[in-house]
Amino acid sequence: RRSRLGRGDWKDSMLAFSLVTLRAATRRLDVVARRVHVEKRLSELGLELPALGSPKGSYALTSRCGNLVFLSGHLPMPVSGELITGKVGVDVSPEEANEAAKWVGLNLISTLKAEVGDLDKVVKIHKLVGFVNCVDGFTAQPAVVNGCSDLMLQVFGEKGRHARSAVGTNALPLNIPVEIEAIVEVED
């Protein structure tokens, strides 16, 4: 049976098919080119992940449900291993607490790496919940927790943009200035 397409129609169809195939291939290459290599990014930023911490109570550092990893509240522990302590507004300035929140973020990333092996498997940082140990009347909790939020954006790019809560409290365990937990989606 003969096709009803004329010679010109056939060429137009092949050209359209070729263009669609080329566009799809280009999109795939764009996705690969944009892929964030997190370990390289950490190095470019001059950041070093702290050693993996251990739970300070009767709980696990992570819990996994499918592709979601729930990270317990983490502490501000620099690479030196000396815990950052103090109440914001008395012992610690808001700027120092912001830096402490950055260290909490690096500890979260360290734990995440131990859980999934390759940080490039991170699909999305979905949620951070931050608690700030502060004096009554202190209302800049979001500025403190920004230390962690900004780090997630620097390290993971748009994958690091997340929903968030920042809450003030009268005390935190071990007198730390900030504690943050996370919910992260990862590849299988």
PDB file of C-alpha atoms in Angstrom:
ATOM      1  CA  ARG A   1       0.000   0.000   0.000  1.00  0.00           C
ATOM      2  CA  ARG A   2       1.312   3.365  -0.947  1.00  0.00           C
ATOM      3  CA  SER A   3       1.628   6.250   1.522  1.00  0.00           C
ATOM      4  CA  ARG A   4      -0.491   9.280   0.883  1.00  0.00           C
ATOM      5  CA  LEU A   5       2.365  11.570   1.824  1.00  0.00           C
ATOM      6  CA  GLY A   6       3.914  13.419  -1.011  1.00  0.00           C
ATOM      7  CA  ARG A   7       7.652  13.698  -1.380  1.00  0.00           C
ATOM      8  CA  GLY A   8       7.738  17.138   0.280  1.00  0.00           C
ATOM      9  CA  ASP A   9       5.538  15.950   3.178  1.00  0.00           C
ATOM     10  CA  TRP A  10       7.924  13.069   3.918  1.00  0.00           C
ATOM     11  CA  LYS A  11      10.941  15.406   4.071  1.00  0.00           C
ATOM     12  CA  ASP A  12       9.055  17.830   6.329  1.00  0.00           C
ATOM     13  CA  SER A  13       8.098  14.968   8.663  1.00  0.00           C
ATOM     14  CA  MET A  14      11.710  13.750   8.876  1.00  0.00           C
ATOM     15  CA  LEU A  15      12.944  17.269   9.527  1.00  0.00           C
ATOM     16  CA  ALA A  16      10.375  17.768  12.308  1.00  0.00           C
ATOM     17  CA  PHE A  17      11.320  14.387  13.850  1.00  0.00           C
ATOM     18  CA  SER A  18      15.034  15.297  13.703  1.00  0.00           C
ATOM     19  CA  LEU A  19      14.410  18.640  15.391  1.00  0.00           C
ATOM     20  CA  VAL A  20      12.391  17.028  18.207  1.00  0.00           C
ATOM     21  CA  THR A  21      15.136  14.415  18.734  1.00  0.00           C
ATOM     22  CA  LEU A  22      17.838  17.095  18.722  1.00  0.00           C
ATOM     23  CA  ARG A  23      15.945  19.230  21.258  1.00  0.00           C
ATOM     24  CA  ALA A  24      15.474  16.237  23.583  1.00  0.00           C
ATOM     25  CA  ALA A  25      19.172  15.346  23.370  1.00  0.00           C
ATOM     26  CA  THR A  26      20.147  18.967  24.053  1.00  0.00           C
ATOM     27  CA  ARG A  27      17.882  19.059  27.151  1.00  0.00           C
ATOM     28  CA  ARG A  28      19.518  15.872  28.460  1.00  0.00           C
ATOM     29  CA  LEU A  29      22.993  17.363  27.937  1.00  0.00           C
ATOM     30  CA  ASP A  30      21.911  20.578  29.672  1.00  0.00           C
ATOM     31  CA  VAL A  31      20.740  18.568  32.702  1.00  0.00           C
ATOM     32  CA  VAL A  32      24.068  16.699  32.860  1.00  0.00           C
ATOM     33  CA  ALA A  33      26.055  19.928  32.473  1.00  0.00           C
ATOM     34  CA  ARG A  34      24.068  21.628  35.255  1.00  0.00           C
ATOM     35  CA  ARG A  35      24.474  18.704  37.680  1.00  0.00           C
ATOM     36  CA  VAL A  36      25.990  19.960  40.900  1.00  0.00           C
ATOM     37  CA  HIS A  37      29.082  18.098  42.056  1.00  0.00           C
ATOM     38  CA  VAL A  38      28.663  18.804  45.731  1.00  0.00           C
ATOM     39  CA  GLU A  39      32.052  17.594  46.965  1.00  0.00           C
ATOM     40  CA  LYS A  40      33.777  19.838  44.398  1.00  0.00           C
ATOM     41  CA  ARG A  41      31.534  22.752  45.379  1.00  0.00           C
ATOM     42  CA  LEU A  42      32.423  22.320  49.075  1.00  0.00           C
ATOM     43  CA  SER A  43      36.102  22.407  48.144  1.00  0.00           C
ATOM     44  CA  GLU A  44      35.647  25.506  45.945  1.00  0.00           C
ATOM     45  CA  LEU A  45      33.959  27.245  48.890  1.00  0.00           C
ATOM     46  CA  GLY A  46      36.880  26.298  51.160  1.00  0.00           C
ATOM     47  CA  LEU A  47      34.584  24.213  53.385  1.00  0.00           C
ATOM     48  CA  GLU A  48      35.522  21.028  55.200  1.00  0.00           C
ATOM     49  CA  LEU A  49      32.954  18.628  56.596  1.00  0.00           C
ATOM     50  CA  PRO A  50      33.286  17.860  60.301  1.00  0.00           C
ATOM     51  CA  ALA A  51      33.696  14.261  61.425  1.00  0.00           C
ATOM     52  CA  LEU A  52      30.433  12.354  61.684  1.00  0.00           C
ATOM     53  CA  GLY A  53      28.883  13.007  65.085  1.00  0.00           C
ATOM     54  CA  SER A  54      27.125  10.537  67.313  1.00  0.00           C
ATOM     55  CA  PRO A  55      23.706  10.826  68.926  1.00  0.00           C
ATOM     56  CA  LYS A  56      23.727  12.558  72.321  1.00  0.00           C
ATOM     57  CA  GLY A  57      20.749  10.503  73.522  1.00  0.00           C
ATOM     58  CA  SER A  58      18.447   7.591  72.737  1.00  0.00           C
ATOM     59  CA  TYR A  59      17.818   8.303  69.049  1.00  0.00           C
ATOM     60  CA  ALA A  60      19.344   7.862  65.578  1.00  0.00           C
ATOM     61  CA  LEU A  61      20.944  10.647  63.548  1.00  0.00           C
ATOM     62  CA  THR A  62      18.749   9.736  60.558  1.00  0.00           C
ATOM     63  CA  SER A  63      15.556   7.922  59.714  1.00  0.00           C
ATOM     64  CA  ARG A  64      14.684   7.041  56.154  1.00  0.00           C
ATOM     65  CA  CYS A  65      11.271   6.577  54.546  1.00  0.00           C
ATOM     66  CA  GLY A  66      11.581   5.801  50.836  1.00  0.00           C
ATOM     67  CA  ASN A  67      13.563   8.634  49.258  1.00  0.00           C
ATOM     68  CA  LEU A  68      13.152  10.969  52.234  1.00  0.00           C
ATOM     69  CA  VAL A  69      15.889  11.245  54.838  1.00  0.00           C
ATOM     70  CA  PHE A  70      14.882  12.813  58.168  1.00  0.00           C
ATOM     71  CA  LEU A  71      17.907  14.224  59.995  1.00  0.00           C
ATOM     72  CA  SER A  72      17.674  14.691  63.763  1.00  0.00           C
ATOM     73  CA  GLY A  73      18.526  18.015  65.352  1.00  0.00           C
ATOM     74  CA  HIS A  74      22.249  18.674  64.889  1.00  0.00           C
ATOM     75  CA  LEU A  75      24.667  20.686  66.980  1.00  0.00           C
ATOM     76  CA  PRO A  76      27.215  23.389  66.064  1.00  0.00           C
ATOM     77  CA  MET A  77      30.429  21.344  66.073  1.00  0.00           C
ATOM     78  CA  PRO A  78      33.321  22.784  64.040  1.00  0.00           C
ATOM     79  CA  VAL A  79      36.059  20.608  62.523  1.00  0.00           C
ATOM     80  CA  SER A  80      38.108  21.247  65.696  1.00  0.00           C
ATOM     81  CA  GLY A  81      35.564  19.175  67.636  1.00  0.00           C
ATOM     82  CA  GLU A  82      34.883  21.863  70.251  1.00  0.00           C
ATOM     83  CA  LEU A  83      31.142  22.393  70.678  1.00  0.00           C
ATOM     84  CA  ILE A  84      29.962  26.009  70.280  1.00  0.00           C
ATOM     85  CA  THR A  85      27.912  26.976  73.356  1.00  0.00           C
ATOM     86  CA  GLY A  86      26.088  29.976  74.770  1.00  0.00           C
ATOM     87  CA  LYS A  87      22.778  31.815  74.801  1.00  0.00           C
ATOM     88  CA  VAL A  88      22.156  34.360  72.048  1.00  0.00           C
ATOM     89  CA  GLY A  89      21.862  37.830  73.561  1.00  0.00           C
ATOM     90  CA  VAL A  90      24.049  37.025  76.600  1.00  0.00           C
ATOM     91  CA  ASP A  91      27.051  34.846  75.689  1.00  0.00           C
ATOM     92  CA  VAL A  92      26.803  34.825  71.890  1.00  0.00           C
ATOM     93  CA  SER A  93      26.060  37.620  69.423  1.00  0.00           C
ATOM     94  CA  PRO A  94      23.518  37.105  66.623  1.00  0.00           C
ATOM     95  CA  GLU A  95      26.425  37.093  64.140  1.00  0.00           C
ATOM     96  CA  GLU A  96      28.268  34.387  66.122  1.00  0.00           C
ATOM     97  CA  ALA A  97      25.045  32.372  66.310  1.00  0.00           C
ATOM     98  CA  ASN A  98      24.652  32.701  62.518  1.00  0.00           C
ATOM     99  CA  GLU A  99      28.159  31.237  62.144  1.00  0.00           C
ATOM    100  CA  ALA A 100      27.212  28.455  64.580  1.00  0.00           C
ATOM    101  CA  ALA A 101      24.182  27.696  62.375  1.00  0.00           C
ATOM    102  CA  LYS A 102      26.552  27.350  59.412  1.00  0.00           C
ATOM    103  CA  TRP A 103      28.478  24.714  61.396  1.00  0.00           C
ATOM    104  CA  VAL A 104      25.203  22.943  62.134  1.00  0.00           C
ATOM    105  CA  GLY A 105      24.588  22.872  58.371  1.00  0.00           C
ATOM    106  CA  LEU A 106      28.004  21.347  57.713  1.00  0.00           C
ATOM    107  CA  ASN A 107      27.263  18.680  60.332  1.00  0.00           C
ATOM    108  CA  LEU A 108      23.920  17.968  58.651  1.00  0.00           C
ATOM    109  CA  ILE A 109      25.734  17.549  55.317  1.00  0.00           C
ATOM    110  CA  SER A 110      28.317  15.263  56.954  1.00  0.00           C
ATOM    111  CA  THR A 111      25.546  13.042  58.339  1.00  0.00           C
ATOM    112  CA  LEU A 112      23.739  13.090  54.987  1.00  0.00           C
ATOM    113  CA  LYS A 113      26.932  11.972  53.233  1.00  0.00           C
ATOM    114  CA  ALA A 114      27.294   9.063  55.681  1.00  0.00           C
ATOM    115  CA  GLU A 115      23.669   8.071  54.988  1.00  0.00           C
ATOM    116  CA  VAL A 116      23.652   8.218  51.165  1.00  0.00           C
ATOM    117  CA  GLY A 117      27.353   7.952  50.288  1.00  0.00           C
ATOM    118  CA  ASP A 118      27.343  10.454  47.428  1.00  0.00           C
ATOM    119  CA  LEU A 119      26.088  13.985  48.025  1.00  0.00           C
ATOM    120  CA  ASP A 120      25.216  14.271  44.330  1.00  0.00           C
ATOM    121  CA  LYS A 121      22.278  11.970  45.156  1.00  0.00           C
ATOM    122  CA  VAL A 122      20.552  14.864  46.911  1.00  0.00           C
ATOM    123  CA  VAL A 123      17.423  15.748  44.952  1.00  0.00           C
ATOM    124  CA  LYS A 124      16.134  18.510  47.261  1.00  0.00           C
ATOM    125  CA  ILE A 125      16.549  19.963  50.737  1.00  0.00           C
ATOM    126  CA  HIS A 126      12.841  20.184  51.568  1.00  0.00           C
ATOM    127  CA  LYS A 127      12.689  21.526  55.116  1.00  0.00           C
ATOM    128  CA  LEU A 128      14.852  22.928  57.902  1.00  0.00           C
ATOM    129  CA  VAL A 129      13.581  23.496  61.432  1.00  0.00           C
ATOM    130  CA  GLY A 130      15.854  25.666  63.563  1.00  0.00           C
ATOM    131  CA  PHE A 131      15.747  26.324  67.303  1.00  0.00           C
ATOM    132  CA  VAL A 132      17.633  29.289  68.760  1.00  0.00           C
ATOM    133  CA  ASN A 133      18.625  29.425  72.441  1.00  0.00           C
ATOM    134  CA  CYS A 134      17.999  33.109  73.153  1.00  0.00           C
ATOM    135  CA  VAL A 135      17.017  35.681  75.742  1.00  0.00           C
ATOM    136  CA  ASP A 136      13.422  36.873  76.106  1.00  0.00           C
ATOM    137  CA  GLY A 137      12.653  39.599  73.600  1.00  0.00           C
ATOM    138  CA  PHE A 138      15.145  38.357  70.990  1.00  0.00           C
ATOM    139  CA  THR A 139      13.306  38.264  67.651  1.00  0.00           C
ATOM    140  CA  ALA A 140      16.064  37.662  65.077  1.00  0.00           C
ATOM    141  CA  GLN A 141      15.842  33.858  65.038  1.00  0.00           C
ATOM    142  CA  PRO A 142      15.451  33.830  61.220  1.00  0.00           C
ATOM    143  CA  ALA A 143      18.728  35.765  60.840  1.00  0.00           C
ATOM    144  CA  VAL A 144      20.489  33.168  63.002  1.00  0.00           C
ATOM    145  CA  VAL A 145      19.108  30.155  61.108  1.00  0.00           C
ATOM    146  CA  ASN A 146      20.033  31.887  57.815  1.00  0.00           C
ATOM    147  CA  GLY A 147      23.580  30.668  58.515  1.00  0.00           C
ATOM    148  CA  CYS A 148      22.410  27.150  57.695  1.00  0.00           C
ATOM    149  CA  SER A 149      19.910  28.148  54.978  1.00  0.00           C
ATOM    150  CA  ASP A 150      22.494  30.216  53.097  1.00  0.00           C
ATOM    151  CA  LEU A 151      24.993  27.349  53.313  1.00  0.00           C
ATOM    152  CA  MET A 152      22.487  24.906  51.779  1.00  0.00           C
ATOM    153  CA  LEU A 153      21.943  27.294  48.849  1.00  0.00           C
ATOM    154  CA  GLN A 154      25.698  27.813  48.375  1.00  0.00           C
ATOM    155  CA  VAL A 155      26.452  24.100  48.436  1.00  0.00           C
ATOM    156  CA  PHE A 156      23.437  22.590  46.636  1.00  0.00           C
ATOM    157  CA  GLY A 157      22.277  25.500  44.467  1.00  0.00           C
ATOM    158  CA  GLU A 158      18.516  25.543  43.834  1.00  0.00           C
ATOM    159  CA  LYS A 159      18.277  22.020  45.266  1.00  0.00           C
ATOM    160  CA  GLY A 160      19.145  23.662  48.590  1.00  0.00           C
ATOM    161  CA  ARG A 161      16.182  26.084  48.576  1.00  0.00           C
ATOM    162  CA  HIS A 162      13.810  24.869  51.283  1.00  0.00           C
ATOM    163  CA  ALA A 163      10.842  25.567  53.506  1.00  0.00           C
ATOM    164  CA  ARG A 164      11.853  26.535  57.040  1.00  0.00           C
ATOM    165  CA  SER A 165      10.865  27.332  60.594  1.00  0.00           C
ATOM    166  CA  ALA A 166      13.028  29.355  63.000  1.00  0.00           C
ATOM    167  CA  VAL A 167      11.918  29.229  66.628  1.00  0.00           C
ATOM    168  CA  GLY A 168      13.269  30.891  69.769  1.00  0.00           C
ATOM    169  CA  THR A 169      13.537  28.936  72.999  1.00  0.00           C
ATOM    170  CA  ASN A 170      14.795  29.608  76.521  1.00  0.00           C
ATOM    171  CA  ALA A 171      17.287  26.693  76.504  1.00  0.00           C
ATOM    172  CA  LEU A 172      18.784  24.000  74.279  1.00  0.00           C
ATOM    173  CA  PRO A 173      20.708  20.826  75.160  1.00  0.00           C
ATOM    174  CA  LEU A 174      24.327  21.357  76.240  1.00  0.00           C
ATOM    175  CA  ASN A 175      23.671  25.132  76.176  1.00  0.00           C
ATOM    176  CA  ILE A 176      24.188  25.301  72.406  1.00  0.00           C
ATOM    177  CA  PRO A 177      23.024  28.499  70.662  1.00  0.00           C
ATOM    178  CA  VAL A 178      21.275  26.751  67.753  1.00  0.00           C
ATOM    179  CA  GLU A 179      19.981  23.301  66.786  1.00  0.00           C
ATOM    180  CA  ILE A 180      18.632  22.442  63.327  1.00  0.00           C
ATOM    181  CA  GLU A 181      16.932  19.385  61.831  1.00  0.00           C
ATOM    182  CA  ALA A 182      16.269  18.644  58.150  1.00  0.00           C
ATOM    183  CA  ILE A 183      14.170  16.671  55.700  1.00  0.00           C
ATOM    184  CA  VAL A 184      16.001  15.797  52.469  1.00  0.00           C
ATOM    185  CA  GLU A 185      14.913  13.944  49.334  1.00  0.00           C
ATOM    186  CA  VAL A 186      17.560  11.701  47.768  1.00  0.00           C
ATOM    187  CA  GLU A 187      17.892   9.395  44.737  1.00  0.00           C
ATOM    188  CA  ASP A 188      17.775   5.622  45.268  1.00  0.00           C
TER     189      ASP A 188
END
